Tab-separated table of C-alpha atoms in Angstrom:
chain	number	residue	atom	x	y	z
A	1	MET	CA	49.743	96.357	50.620
A	2	LYS	CA	49.733	92.600	50.050
A	3	ARG	CA	51.212	93.095	46.569
A	4	PHE	CA	53.930	95.298	48.026
A	5	LEU	CA	54.796	92.743	50.713
A	6	ALA	CA	54.784	89.989	48.126
A	7	PHE	CA	57.129	92.037	45.966
A	8	VAL	CA	59.454	92.662	48.917
A	9	LYS	CA	59.365	88.955	49.732
A	10	LYS	CA	60.205	88.071	46.143
A	11	GLU	CA	63.147	90.499	46.088
A	12	PHE	CA	64.371	89.147	49.396
A	13	PHE	CA	64.367	85.570	48.145
A	14	HIS	CA	65.976	86.704	44.907
A	15	ILE	CA	68.888	88.226	46.834
A	16	LEU	CA	69.270	85.121	48.990
A	17	ARG	CA	69.402	82.900	45.895
A	18	ASP	CA	72.085	85.026	44.212
A	19	ARG	CA	75.415	84.037	45.731
A	20	ARG	CA	77.321	86.821	43.988
A	21	THR	CA	75.046	89.453	45.475
A	22	LEU	CA	75.441	87.919	48.913
A	23	LEU	CA	79.186	87.887	48.471
A	24	ILE	CA	79.213	91.564	47.571
A	25	LEU	CA	76.848	92.471	50.379
A	26	PHE	CA	78.573	90.562	53.155
A	27	GLY	CA	81.912	89.252	51.906
A	28	LEU	CA	83.414	92.493	50.622
A	29	PRO	CA	82.676	94.557	53.745
A	30	PHE	CA	84.096	91.743	55.863
A	31	VAL	CA	87.323	91.667	53.900
A	32	GLN	CA	87.610	95.445	54.020
A	33	VAL	CA	87.055	95.558	57.764
A	34	ILE	CA	89.716	92.887	58.300
A	35	LEU	CA	92.181	94.680	56.063
A	36	PHE	CA	91.571	98.129	57.497
A	37	GLY	CA	91.570	96.802	61.022
A	38	PHE	CA	94.760	94.773	60.900
A	39	ALA	CA	96.822	95.605	57.840
A	40	LEU	CA	96.555	99.386	57.816
A	41	THR	CA	98.974	100.178	60.570
A	42	ASN	CA	102.410	101.703	60.522
A	43	GLU	CA	103.511	99.905	63.660
A	44	ILE	CA	106.230	97.384	62.917
A	45	LYS	CA	106.852	94.310	65.029
A	46	ASN	CA	109.546	91.658	64.850
A	47	ALA	CA	111.470	93.449	62.133
A	48	LYS	CA	114.482	91.437	61.050
A	49	ILE	CA	117.772	93.122	61.888
A	50	ALA	CA	121.460	92.290	61.722
A	51	LEU	CA	123.964	92.720	64.546
A	52	LEU	CA	127.590	93.592	64.011
A	53	ASP	CA	129.159	93.638	67.475
A	54	TYR	CA	132.897	94.359	67.532
A	55	ASP	CA	132.718	95.049	71.269
A	56	HIS	CA	131.065	91.998	72.901
A	57	GLY	CA	131.101	93.938	76.173
A	58	GLN	CA	128.598	94.324	78.980
A	59	HIS	CA	126.750	97.352	77.628
A	60	SER	CA	126.550	96.140	74.037
A	61	ARG	CA	124.985	92.878	75.261
A	62	GLN	CA	122.565	94.693	77.561
A	63	LEU	CA	121.542	97.090	74.820
A	64	THR	CA	121.053	94.197	72.416
A	65	ASP	CA	118.838	92.402	74.936
A	66	ARG	CA	116.867	95.594	75.495
A	67	LEU	CA	116.275	96.061	71.774
A	68	LEU	CA	115.233	92.446	71.216
A	69	SER	CA	112.937	92.325	74.246
A	70	SER	CA	111.008	95.346	72.950
A	71	GLY	CA	109.140	93.200	70.420
A	72	TYR	CA	110.089	95.504	67.569
A	73	PHE	CA	113.174	93.592	66.476
A	74	GLN	CA	114.388	90.062	65.978
A	75	VAL	CA	117.899	89.098	64.987
A	76	ALA	CA	118.095	87.570	61.546
A	77	GLU	CA	121.882	87.496	61.310
A	78	ASN	CA	124.907	87.977	63.570
A	79	LEU	CA	127.586	89.391	61.315
A	80	GLN	CA	131.345	89.596	61.492
A	81	SER	CA	132.193	92.382	59.041
A	82	TYR	CA	130.797	95.288	57.040
A	83	LYS	CA	131.124	93.163	53.898
A	84	GLU	CA	128.633	90.645	55.314
A	85	LEU	CA	126.411	93.525	56.372
A	86	GLU	CA	126.280	94.935	52.839
A	87	ALA	CA	125.480	91.489	51.441
A	88	ALA	CA	122.641	91.069	53.964
A	89	PHE	CA	121.116	94.357	52.839
A	90	ARG	CA	121.404	93.433	49.180
A	91	ARG	CA	119.718	90.081	49.818
A	92	GLY	CA	116.927	91.972	51.529
A	93	VAL	CA	116.931	89.695	54.587
A	94	VAL	CA	117.286	92.547	57.095
A	95	LYS	CA	115.622	95.923	57.425
A	96	MET	CA	118.162	97.473	59.776
A	97	ALA	CA	121.641	96.782	61.160
A	98	ILE	CA	123.111	97.805	64.512
A	99	VAL	CA	126.863	98.214	64.733
A	100	PHE	CA	128.702	98.321	68.073
A	101	PRO	CA	132.284	99.483	67.459
A	102	ALA	CA	135.254	98.051	69.343
A	103	ASN	CA	135.769	99.533	72.839
A	104	PHE	CA	132.117	100.605	73.016
A	105	THR	CA	131.702	99.378	76.607
A	106	ASN	CA	135.078	100.806	77.660
A	107	ASP	CA	134.291	104.230	76.182
A	108	TYR	CA	130.860	104.298	77.777
A	109	THR	CA	132.075	103.143	81.199
A	110	HIS	CA	134.872	105.723	81.319
A	111	GLY	CA	132.676	108.619	80.284
A	112	LYS	CA	133.916	108.932	76.745
A	113	GLN	CA	131.671	109.455	73.747
A	114	ALA	CA	130.577	105.916	72.866
A	115	GLN	CA	129.094	105.386	69.427
A	116	ILE	CA	126.411	103.135	67.941
A	117	GLN	CA	125.704	102.989	64.240
A	118	LEU	CA	122.180	102.278	62.947
A	119	LEU	CA	121.932	101.426	59.269
A	120	ALA	CA	118.487	101.087	57.732
A	121	ASP	CA	117.329	99.915	54.313
A	122	ALA	CA	115.742	103.121	53.028
A	123	SER	CA	114.409	101.532	49.854
A	124	GLU	CA	111.374	101.285	52.164
A	125	GLN	CA	111.659	104.708	53.717
A	126	ASN	CA	108.708	104.558	56.112
A	127	THR	CA	109.961	101.295	57.567
A	128	ALA	CA	113.505	102.662	57.823
A	129	ILE	CA	112.398	105.796	59.665
A	130	SER	CA	110.174	103.852	62.041
A	131	LEU	CA	112.868	101.307	62.908
A	132	THR	CA	115.579	103.904	63.551
A	133	ASN	CA	113.157	105.888	65.710
A	134	TYR	CA	112.309	102.749	67.711
A	135	ALA	CA	115.980	101.913	68.236
A	136	THR	CA	116.952	105.488	69.129
A	137	ALA	CA	114.183	105.725	71.727
A	138	ILE	CA	115.167	102.410	73.323
A	139	ILE	CA	118.841	103.396	73.487
A	140	GLN	CA	117.983	106.754	75.051
A	141	ASP	CA	115.798	105.028	77.653
A	142	TYR	CA	118.687	102.711	78.474
A	143	LEU	CA	120.994	105.693	78.836
A	144	ARG	CA	118.602	107.495	81.185
A	145	GLU	CA	118.283	104.380	83.365
A	146	GLN	CA	122.035	103.983	83.542
A	147	THR	CA	122.628	107.594	84.516
A	148	GLY	CA	119.651	107.700	86.883
A	149	ALA	CA	118.520	111.047	85.487
A	150	VAL	CA	114.930	111.969	84.958
A	151	GLN	CA	115.617	114.598	82.347
A	152	ALA	CA	117.461	113.854	79.190
A	153	LEU	CA	121.186	114.339	79.690
A	154	PRO	CA	123.849	115.139	77.164
A	155	LEU	CA	124.280	111.801	75.491
A	156	ALA	CA	127.231	109.694	76.443
A	157	ILE	CA	126.356	107.494	73.475
A	158	ASP	CA	126.530	109.057	70.040
A	159	ILE	CA	123.963	107.341	67.791
A	160	GLN	CA	124.910	107.611	64.130
A	161	THR	CA	122.077	106.811	61.713
A	162	ARG	CA	122.606	106.289	57.990
A	163	MET	CA	120.005	105.442	55.353
A	164	VAL	CA	121.412	103.134	52.712
A	165	PHE	CA	120.137	102.927	49.095
A	166	ASN	CA	117.917	105.998	49.589
A	167	PRO	CA	119.857	108.523	51.685
A	168	GLU	CA	117.549	111.436	50.797
A	169	LEU	CA	114.431	109.374	51.636
A	170	LYS	CA	112.744	110.172	48.339
A	171	GLY	CA	109.185	108.907	48.176
A	172	ALA	CA	109.501	108.050	44.477
A	173	PHE	CA	111.924	105.254	45.365
A	174	VAL	CA	109.081	103.575	47.242
A	175	PHE	CA	105.995	104.218	45.165
A	176	VAL	CA	107.381	103.792	41.640
A	177	PRO	CA	107.953	100.001	42.034
A	178	GLY	CA	104.568	99.643	43.744
A	179	VAL	CA	102.687	101.681	41.153
A	180	MET	CA	104.436	99.768	38.395
A	181	ALA	CA	103.261	96.449	39.836
A	182	LEU	CA	99.749	97.748	40.481
A	183	VAL	CA	99.252	99.247	37.022
A	184	LEU	CA	100.665	96.290	35.119
A	185	LEU	CA	98.680	93.790	37.132
A	186	LEU	CA	95.394	95.656	36.920
A	187	VAL	CA	95.594	96.653	33.279
A	188	SER	CA	96.895	93.324	32.007
A	189	ALA	CA	94.465	91.213	34.012
A	190	LEU	CA	91.544	93.522	33.297
A	191	MET	CA	92.122	93.573	29.557
A	192	THR	CA	92.440	89.828	29.172
A	193	SER	CA	89.689	88.938	31.630
A	194	VAL	CA	86.999	90.053	29.179
A	195	THR	CA	88.409	88.334	26.096
A	196	ILE	CA	87.044	84.805	26.410
A	197	ALA	CA	84.068	86.058	28.421
A	198	ARG	CA	83.163	88.295	25.483
A	199	GLU	CA	83.429	85.386	23.062
A	200	LYS	CA	81.175	83.290	25.265
A	201	GLU	CA	78.722	86.125	25.772
A	202	THR	CA	78.388	86.809	22.038
A	203	GLY	CA	78.331	83.120	21.126
A	204	THR	CA	81.407	83.290	18.870
A	205	MET	CA	83.525	80.960	20.958
A	206	GLU	CA	82.017	77.935	19.254
A	207	VAL	CA	83.081	79.370	15.890
A	208	LEU	CA	86.650	79.630	17.129
A	209	MET	CA	86.590	76.078	18.441
A	210	VAL	CA	85.636	74.588	15.061
A	211	SER	CA	88.484	76.482	13.389
A	212	PRO	CA	91.769	74.678	12.642
A	213	LEU	CA	93.423	76.391	15.623
A	214	THR	CA	94.163	74.389	18.760
A	215	GLN	CA	92.964	75.565	22.156
A	216	LEU	CA	96.510	76.499	23.108
A	217	GLN	CA	96.833	78.603	19.971
A	218	ILE	CA	93.540	80.318	20.661
A	219	LEU	CA	94.605	81.075	24.230
A	220	PHE	CA	98.028	82.464	23.422
A	221	GLY	CA	96.716	84.205	20.307
A	222	LYS	CA	94.463	86.243	22.545
A	223	VAL	CA	97.241	86.891	25.084
A	224	LEU	CA	100.011	87.967	22.722
A	225	PRO	CA	98.648	91.404	21.685
A	226	TYR	CA	97.992	92.290	25.323
A	227	LEU	CA	101.465	91.044	26.262
A	228	LEU	CA	103.132	93.400	23.804
A	229	MET	CA	100.979	96.404	24.713
A	230	SER	CA	101.497	95.845	28.428
A	231	PHE	CA	105.241	95.508	27.907
A	232	LEU	CA	105.279	98.891	26.214
A	233	ASN	CA	103.292	100.214	29.139
A	234	GLY	CA	105.913	98.817	31.550
A	235	CYS	CA	108.753	100.430	29.577
A	236	LEU	CA	106.943	103.760	29.745
A	237	ILE	CA	106.559	103.513	33.520
A	238	ILE	CA	110.257	102.683	33.934
A	239	ALA	CA	111.235	105.625	31.714
A	240	LEU	CA	109.030	108.017	33.670
A	241	GLY	CA	110.419	106.723	36.960
A	242	VAL	CA	114.034	107.180	35.885
A	243	TRP	CA	113.913	110.403	33.851
A	244	LEU	CA	111.003	112.215	35.463
A	245	LEU	CA	111.127	111.094	39.097
A	246	GLY	CA	114.848	110.453	39.451
A	247	VAL	CA	114.667	106.811	40.504
A	248	PRO	CA	118.120	105.331	39.887
A	249	MET	CA	118.837	102.376	37.633
A	250	GLN	CA	121.642	100.735	39.593
A	251	GLY	CA	121.225	97.248	38.123
A	252	SER	CA	120.728	95.654	34.730
A	253	LEU	CA	118.033	97.230	32.542
A	254	LEU	CA	117.860	94.047	30.470
A	255	LEU	CA	117.126	91.966	33.566
A	256	LEU	CA	114.464	94.447	34.682
A	257	LEU	CA	112.757	94.253	31.291
A	258	ALA	CA	112.860	90.450	31.380
A	259	GLU	CA	111.338	90.416	34.875
A	260	THR	CA	108.692	92.906	33.748
A	261	LEU	CA	107.798	90.633	30.838
A	262	LEU	CA	107.483	87.686	33.229
A	263	PHE	CA	105.222	89.663	35.556
A	264	ILE	CA	103.023	90.790	32.670
A	265	PHE	CA	102.679	87.191	31.516
A	266	LEU	CA	101.606	86.266	35.055
A	267	ALA	CA	99.030	89.079	35.097
A	268	LEU	CA	97.679	87.962	31.736
A	269	SER	CA	97.429	84.400	33.054
A	270	ILE	CA	95.271	85.662	35.913
A	271	GLY	CA	93.077	87.541	33.469
A	272	ILE	CA	92.656	84.516	31.217
A	273	LEU	CA	91.773	82.305	34.180
A	274	ILE	CA	89.118	84.801	35.297
A	275	SER	CA	87.846	85.007	31.742
A	276	THR	CA	87.402	81.244	31.481
A	277	LEU	CA	85.418	81.221	34.730
A	278	ALA	CA	83.224	84.300	34.185
A	279	GLU	CA	80.076	84.082	32.097
A	280	THR	CA	79.832	87.778	31.252
A	281	GLN	CA	82.240	90.635	30.650
A	282	LEU	CA	80.842	92.596	33.577
A	283	VAL	CA	81.501	89.765	36.024
A	284	ALA	CA	84.994	89.301	34.607
A	285	MET	CA	85.865	92.977	34.992
A	286	PHE	CA	84.443	93.136	38.504
A	287	ALA	CA	86.318	89.996	39.565
A	288	SER	CA	89.570	91.400	38.155
A	289	LEU	CA	89.214	94.629	40.095
A	290	VAL	CA	88.295	92.947	43.383
A	291	ILE	CA	90.843	90.133	43.203
A	292	MET	CA	93.706	92.334	42.000
A	293	LEU	CA	93.150	95.770	43.472
A	294	LEU	CA	92.666	95.209	47.200
A	295	PRO	CA	95.326	92.522	47.794
A	296	THR	CA	97.898	94.390	45.700
A	297	ILE	CA	97.404	97.636	47.600
A	298	PHE	CA	97.080	96.272	51.101
A	299	LEU	CA	98.988	92.977	51.229
A	300	SER	CA	101.909	93.344	48.828
A	301	GLY	CA	104.006	95.653	51.005
A	302	PHE	CA	103.373	98.489	48.534
A	303	ILE	CA	102.021	100.852	51.196
A	304	PHE	CA	102.015	98.965	54.473
A	305	PRO	CA	104.900	96.769	55.655
A	306	VAL	CA	104.104	93.071	55.617
A	307	GLU	CA	105.991	92.642	58.903
A	308	SER	CA	103.368	94.706	60.736
A	309	MET	CA	100.484	92.461	59.682
A	310	PRO	CA	99.109	89.530	61.687
A	311	ARG	CA	100.524	86.143	60.792
A	312	PRO	CA	97.477	84.980	58.758
A	313	LEU	CA	97.678	88.076	56.541
A	314	GLN	CA	101.427	87.560	56.140
A	315	LEU	CA	100.723	84.055	54.873
A	316	ILE	CA	98.144	85.411	52.428
A	317	SER	CA	100.635	88.027	51.245
A	318	SER	CA	103.028	85.228	50.269
A	319	ILE	CA	100.739	84.353	47.337
A	320	ILE	CA	100.341	87.934	46.130
A	321	PRO	CA	102.454	88.212	42.926
A	322	ALA	CA	102.957	91.973	43.289
A	323	LYS	CA	104.899	91.404	46.515
A	324	TYR	CA	107.640	89.562	44.640
A	325	PHE	CA	107.671	91.922	41.668
A	326	ILE	CA	108.030	94.986	43.922
A	327	ALA	CA	110.997	93.311	45.631
A	328	ILE	CA	112.537	92.578	42.231
A	329	VAL	CA	112.104	96.139	40.931
A	330	LYS	CA	113.549	97.621	44.122
A	331	GLY	CA	116.415	95.154	44.060
A	332	ILE	CA	117.389	95.925	40.463
A	333	MET	CA	116.694	99.659	40.282
A	334	ILE	CA	117.622	100.830	43.781
A	335	LYS	CA	120.008	98.214	45.187
A	336	GLY	CA	121.674	97.215	41.942
A	337	VAL	CA	121.498	93.473	42.608
A	338	GLY	CA	121.130	90.760	39.992
A	339	LEU	CA	119.546	87.373	39.564
A	340	THR	CA	121.904	85.901	42.179
A	341	TYR	CA	119.924	87.747	44.858
A	342	LEU	CA	116.520	87.687	43.154
A	343	TRP	CA	116.242	84.105	41.932
A	344	LYS	CA	113.715	83.108	44.607
A	345	GLU	CA	111.297	85.912	43.676
A	346	THR	CA	111.779	85.166	39.984
A	347	LEU	CA	111.197	81.449	40.469
A	348	THR	CA	108.040	82.191	42.476
A	349	LEU	CA	106.606	84.394	39.710
A	350	LEU	CA	107.483	81.790	37.081
A	351	THR	CA	105.848	78.998	39.078
A	352	ILE	CA	102.655	80.994	39.659
A	353	SER	CA	102.516	81.857	35.943
A	354	LEU	CA	102.816	78.225	34.860
A	355	VAL	CA	100.226	77.052	37.389
A	356	LEU	CA	97.703	79.721	36.333
A	357	THR	CA	98.268	78.990	32.644
A	358	GLY	CA	97.739	75.274	33.252
A	359	LEU	CA	94.525	75.976	35.175
A	360	SER	CA	93.292	78.259	32.392
A	361	LEU	CA	93.892	75.617	29.738
A	362	ARG	CA	92.196	72.908	31.779
A	363	ASN	CA	89.224	75.133	32.573
A	364	LEU	CA	88.910	76.189	28.947
A	365	LYS	CA	88.772	72.562	27.826
A	366	THR	CA	86.192	71.737	30.493
A	367	ARG	CA	83.977	74.678	29.602
A	368	LEU	CA	84.038	74.037	25.896
A	369	ALA	CA	83.851	70.265	25.985
């Protein structure tokens, strides 16, 4: 019995001394609970909308106040024309637009069929459906209060809803960009994460370092084959999305390929950085899966809208590369916009890539010094 207790005591101390085991035991469940508890919700709050009010009457103002006080919406832009509205959608700054036509208040007051138009960005179909449902319910409540009826009456306000960019609400429009980002990030980072770790594990890294090659040449020499193979992988995903799933290619294919190449380079930079830090291939692969998989699925906006997350998780999502790449793919393929609208996302990916590459080089020098 004493031997058994001594063995249990030894195992207990062994676990306490191993920080990686403690992290897996306590850190991973904590992160999962936080993510599942806060991020995995379809409720949307403070969604950014645009207002195009040609009426400026009593009822349009009251309805606007009612919508904004609900907590579901916040006004990002007050527009003056449909041209500005289209530009706002293409920039991706609003999820929905509410249009009050001229004479809305007059038509409503005099018992005519008043109209409201709700336009939603259906490149994110779940968000679009949720927002139009929220707005429709609020408008109907307002109508019932105005008429004083308990039961729903024949509507004096005709609500016209139109889904832009994805009128048929096809699911492929949503998941193809997300799957593309997820696959490229996971595969590219996973493949490269074991490269330097394998060299260190087998003891051949020292042989490479005494070769005539510089450290930069060694680093990029290892990345280049993976870069080309991952680029072919990205082209295959785009082809399947367009020809098999019917996702449109409204924008420039050349720009999409260039952005894909940039994103792959970023993913490879992450993999190389992990590889320079990990001592074994197993640790490198595990770190790649944990660091890439969970944040990309839960915090990139791939499945769950970022707007519905608590503020701290929204801030964390701002450093998730897949978030920007998904926006770029949707912008080019579905909305047909170019670099004029997507320069911020592109600049963010480029900056992250350069920072990670610099960290990898510095860490490689430190490790092999």
